[in-house]
CSV table of C-alpha atoms in Angstrom, one decimal:
chain,number,residue,atom,x,y,z
A,1,MET,CA,35.5,-6.5,-12.8
A,2,GLN,CA,37.0,-6.2,-9.4
A,3,ASN,CA,39.4,-9.0,-8.2
A,4,GLU,CA,38.9,-11.1,-5.1
A,5,ALA,CA,41.0,-8.7,-2.9
A,6,ASP,CA,38.8,-5.7,-3.9
A,7,ASN,CA,35.7,-7.5,-2.7
A,8,SER,CA,37.2,-8.5,0.7
A,9,PHE,CA,35.4,-5.5,2.3
A,10,ILE,CA,32.1,-7.3,2.1
A,11,TYR,CA,33.2,-9.5,5.0
A,12,SER,CA,34.1,-6.5,7.1
A,13,PRO,CA,32.5,-6.2,10.6
A,14,ASN,CA,30.4,-3.2,9.6
A,15,ILE,CA,28.8,-5.1,6.7
A,16,THR,CA,28.5,-8.3,8.6
A,17,GLU,CA,26.7,-6.5,11.5
A,18,PHE,CA,24.4,-4.7,9.0
A,19,VAL,CA,23.5,-8.0,7.4
A,20,THR,CA,22.6,-9.4,10.8
A,21,VAL,CA,20.4,-6.5,11.8
A,22,SER,CA,18.8,-6.5,8.3
A,23,GLY,CA,17.8,-10.1,8.8
A,24,GLN,CA,16.4,-9.3,12.2
A,25,TYR,CA,14.4,-6.4,10.8
A,26,CYS,CA,12.9,-8.6,8.1
A,27,ILE,CA,11.9,-11.3,10.6
A,28,PHE,CA,10.3,-8.7,12.8
A,29,VAL,CA,8.3,-7.2,10.0
A,30,GLU,CA,7.2,-10.6,8.6
A,31,ASN,CA,5.9,-11.5,12.1
A,32,CYS,CA,4.3,-8.2,12.9
A,33,ILE,CA,0.8,-9.6,13.4
A,34,SER,CA,2.1,-11.6,16.4
A,35,TYR,CA,2.6,-8.5,18.5
A,36,SER,CA,0.3,-6.2,20.4
A,37,THR,CA,0.1,-2.6,19.2
A,38,PHE,CA,2.5,-1.5,22.0
A,39,ASP,CA,5.0,-4.3,21.4
A,40,LEU,CA,4.9,-3.6,17.6
A,41,LEU,CA,5.8,0.0,18.2
A,42,ASP,CA,8.3,-0.7,20.9
A,43,LYS,CA,10.2,-3.3,18.9
A,44,ALA,CA,10.0,-1.2,15.8
A,45,ARG,CA,11.6,1.7,17.6
A,46,LYS,CA,14.5,-0.4,18.8
A,47,ILE,CA,15.2,-2.3,15.5
A,48,LEU,CA,14.8,0.8,13.4
A,49,ALA,CA,17.3,2.7,15.6
A,50,LEU,CA,19.8,-0.1,15.3
A,51,LEU,CA,19.2,-0.4,11.5
A,52,TYR,CA,19.9,3.3,11.1
A,53,ILE,CA,23.1,3.1,13.1
A,54,LYS,CA,24.4,0.1,11.1
A,55,GLY,CA,23.3,1.6,7.8
A,56,SER,CA,25.2,4.8,8.5
A,57,LEU,CA,28.4,2.7,8.8
A,58,LEU,CA,28.1,1.0,5.4
A,59,PRO,CA,31.1,1.7,3.1
A,60,LYS,CA,30.7,3.1,-0.4
A,61,PRO,CA,32.0,0.4,-2.8
A,62,GLY,CA,32.2,0.9,-6.5
A,63,GLN,CA,29.6,-0.8,-8.6
A,64,VAL,CA,30.8,-3.9,-10.5
A,65,TYR,CA,28.0,-4.3,-13.0
A,66,GLU,CA,26.1,-1.7,-15.0
A,67,ASP,CA,22.9,-3.7,-14.9
A,68,GLU,CA,20.4,-2.9,-12.2
A,69,ASN,CA,20.3,-5.4,-9.3
A,70,GLU,CA,17.5,-8.0,-9.3
A,71,LYS,CA,14.5,-7.1,-7.2
A,72,PHE,CA,12.7,-9.8,-5.1
A,73,VAL,CA,9.9,-8.0,-3.3
A,74,THR,CA,6.8,-7.5,-5.4
A,75,GLU,CA,4.0,-5.0,-5.1
A,76,GLU,CA,1.9,-7.8,-3.7
A,77,ASP,CA,4.5,-8.6,-1.1
A,78,TRP,CA,4.7,-4.9,-0.1
A,79,SER,CA,0.9,-4.7,0.2
A,80,ILE,CA,0.8,-7.7,2.5
A,81,ILE,CA,3.3,-6.1,4.8
A,82,HIS,CA,1.8,-2.7,4.7
A,83,ASP,CA,-1.8,-3.9,5.2
A,84,SER,CA,-0.8,-6.1,8.2
A,85,ILE,CA,0.9,-3.3,10.0
A,86,GLN,CA,-1.7,-0.7,9.1
A,87,LYS,CA,-4.4,-3.0,10.5
A,88,LYS,CA,-2.4,-3.6,13.7
A,89,LEU,CA,-1.8,0.1,14.3
A,90,GLY,CA,-5.2,1.4,13.4
A,91,ASN,CA,-5.6,5.0,14.3
A,92,TYR,CA,-2.0,5.2,15.5
A,93,ASP,CA,-0.7,4.6,11.9
A,94,GLU,CA,-0.9,8.2,10.5
A,95,TYR,CA,1.1,11.2,11.6
A,96,LEU,CA,1.8,14.7,10.3
A,97,ASP,CA,5.0,15.2,8.4
A,98,ILE,CA,6.8,18.2,6.8
A,99,ILE,CA,7.8,18.1,3.2
A,100,ASN,CA,10.9,20.2,2.3
A,101,PRO,CA,11.6,21.2,6.0
A,102,GLU,CA,14.9,22.8,4.9
A,103,SER,CA,13.0,25.7,3.4
A,104,LEU,CA,10.3,27.6,5.2
A,105,LYS,CA,8.9,29.0,1.9
A,106,THR,CA,8.3,25.6,0.3
A,107,ALA,CA,7.7,23.5,3.5
A,108,GLU,CA,4.3,21.7,3.5
A,109,ILE,CA,2.5,19.7,6.2
A,110,THR,CA,1.2,16.4,5.0
A,111,SER,CA,-0.2,13.1,6.3
A,112,ALA,CA,2.3,10.2,6.5
A,113,SER,CA,2.0,6.6,7.5
A,114,ILE,CA,4.2,4.4,9.8
A,115,SER,CA,3.0,1.3,8.0
A,116,GLU,CA,4.0,2.7,4.6
A,117,ASN,CA,7.5,3.7,6.0
A,118,ILE,CA,8.1,0.2,7.5
A,119,ALA,CA,7.0,-1.5,4.3
A,120,ASP,CA,9.2,0.8,2.1
A,121,ILE,CA,12.2,0.1,4.4
A,122,TYR,CA,11.4,-3.6,4.3
A,123,GLN,CA,11.3,-3.6,0.5
A,124,ASP,CA,14.8,-2.2,0.2
A,125,ILE,CA,16.3,-4.3,3.1
A,126,LYS,CA,14.7,-7.5,1.9
A,127,ASN,CA,15.9,-7.0,-1.6
A,128,PHE,CA,19.4,-6.4,-0.2
A,129,ILE,CA,19.5,-9.3,2.2
A,130,THR,CA,18.2,-11.8,-0.4
A,131,LEU,CA,20.6,-10.6,-3.0
A,132,PHE,CA,23.5,-10.7,-0.5
A,133,ASN,CA,22.7,-14.2,0.6
A,134,ILE,CA,22.4,-15.8,-2.8
A,135,GLY,CA,24.9,-13.8,-4.9
A,136,THR,CA,28.5,-14.0,-5.9
A,137,GLU,CA,31.0,-11.6,-4.3
A,138,GLU,CA,30.5,-9.2,-7.2
A,139,ILE,CA,26.8,-9.2,-6.7
A,140,MET,CA,27.2,-8.9,-3.0
A,141,SER,CA,29.3,-5.8,-3.5
A,142,ASP,CA,26.7,-4.3,-5.8
A,143,ALA,CA,24.0,-5.1,-3.2
A,144,VAL,CA,25.9,-3.2,-0.5
A,145,GLY,CA,26.6,-0.3,-2.8
A,146,GLU,CA,22.9,0.0,-3.8
A,147,CYS,CA,21.7,-0.4,-0.2
A,148,GLN,CA,24.1,2.3,1.0
A,149,LEU,CA,22.9,4.7,-1.7
A,150,ASN,CA,19.3,4.0,-0.9
A,151,PHE,CA,20.0,4.6,2.8
A,152,GLU,CA,21.3,8.1,2.0
A,153,GLU,CA,18.5,8.9,-0.5
A,154,PHE,CA,15.5,7.0,0.7
A,155,TRP,CA,15.1,4.5,3.5
A,156,GLY,CA,17.4,6.3,6.0
A,157,GLN,CA,15.0,9.2,6.0
A,158,LYS,CA,12.1,6.8,6.3
A,159,VAL,CA,13.7,5.4,9.4
A,160,VAL,CA,14.2,8.8,11.0
A,161,ASP,CA,10.6,9.8,10.2
A,162,SER,CA,9.2,6.6,11.7
A,163,LEU,CA,11.3,6.9,14.8
A,164,LYS,CA,10.0,10.4,15.4
A,165,ALA,CA,6.4,9.3,15.0
A,166,ILE,CA,6.8,6.2,17.1
A,167,HIS,CA,8.6,8.1,19.9
A,168,THR,CA,5.7,10.6,20.1
A,169,LEU,CA,3.1,7.7,20.3
A,170,LEU,CA,4.9,5.8,23.0
A,171,SER,CA,5.8,8.8,25.1
A,172,LYS,CA,2.5,10.7,24.9
A,173,TYR,CA,-0.3,8.1,24.4
A,174,ASP,CA,-1.6,5.1,26.3
A,175,ILE,CA,-0.9,2.4,23.7
A,176,PRO,CA,-2.7,-0.9,24.3
A,177,THR,CA,-0.4,-3.7,25.5
A,178,ASN,CA,-3.0,-6.5,25.2
A,179,ASP,CA,-4.9,-6.1,22.0
A,180,GLU,CA,-8.2,-8.0,21.5
A,181,ILE,CA,-7.2,-10.2,18.6
A,182,SER,CA,-8.9,-13.2,17.1
A,183,GLY,CA,-8.4,-15.7,14.3
A,184,ASP,CA,-5.4,-15.1,12.1
A,185,ASP,CA,-4.3,-12.2,14.4
A,186,ASP,CA,-3.7,-14.4,17.4
A,187,PRO,CA,-0.8,-12.6,19.3
A,188,ASP,CA,0.6,-16.0,20.5
A,189,SER,CA,1.1,-17.0,16.9
A,190,THR,CA,4.6,-16.5,15.5
A,191,ASP,CA,3.7,-17.5,12.0
A,192,GLY,CA,3.3,-14.0,10.6
A,193,PRO,CA,2.1,-13.6,7.0
A,194,ASP,CA,2.4,-16.7,4.8
A,195,THR,CA,5.5,-16.0,2.8
A,196,SER,CA,5.6,-19.4,1.0
A,197,ASN,CA,4.2,-18.0,-2.2
A,198,TRP,CA,6.2,-14.8,-2.2
A,199,ILE,CA,8.5,-14.5,-5.3
A,200,PHE,CA,11.7,-13.9,-3.3
A,201,THR,CA,10.9,-17.0,-1.2
A,202,LYS,CA,10.5,-19.1,-4.3
A,203,ARG,CA,13.7,-17.8,-5.9
A,204,GLN,CA,15.7,-18.3,-2.8
A,205,SER,CA,14.3,-21.8,-2.4
A,206,ASP,CA,15.1,-22.6,-6.1
A,207,TYR,CA,18.7,-21.3,-5.6
A,208,ASN,CA,19.2,-23.4,-2.5
A,209,ASN,CA,17.9,-26.5,-4.3
A,210,LEU,CA,20.6,-26.0,-7.0
A,211,ASN,CA,23.4,-25.9,-4.4
C-alpha cells in the first residue's frame, strides 16, 4: 500500500481540474432534456473538447488494490441517459464511422451513435467521479488510474468520434434552436432525468449519511 506522500498527486492541479470538468460533464448529461437540439450539440461539443484536454493530462499512478474498482452506473442508468439523448437528437443521432481506420485492408464503414457515445463516456466518468468523491486516498488513486487507462483505451476515442460527428452537424446542417417540446421535455425545466432511484445516488447518499 502506498503511503500518504505517494498519494499527494491526487490533489495536483491536473487531477483537480479533471474532477471539476468531469462533474460538469455529468451535470450536463443528466440535464440533457432541458436543452434544444442545437444547444445540446453545441454544449456537448464544448464540454467534450474540454474533457478530452483534461483527460489527456491525467498522470499514470500505480494501482493500490488488485480488486476491481466499484461501479455505480447500472445498465438501467445507462439506458435512461442514452434514450433521453437519442430522443432529443432524433435523426441527427446516427453517423457513419470507420472501424480499423489504420488499415485500408481491414477498414469497415459502420453506423455509430452520438447518444451511445455520450452515454458510454458518462458511464466511465460518473463511476470515476463518484468513487473519487466518496473514497479514501488509496481508492481515489485507483479511480484516477482506471479513468486514465479507460481514456486511452475507450472513452477518449469516443470523445473524438463524437466531436467529429457533432462538428459536421453544426457546420453543415440547420439544427433546430427551438424544439417543439411538451410535457416532461419542457426546455425550461432543469430537472433532467429523475436520478433519485439510481443506485449510485443511493450509495452516495448512504455514504454521506454515515459521515
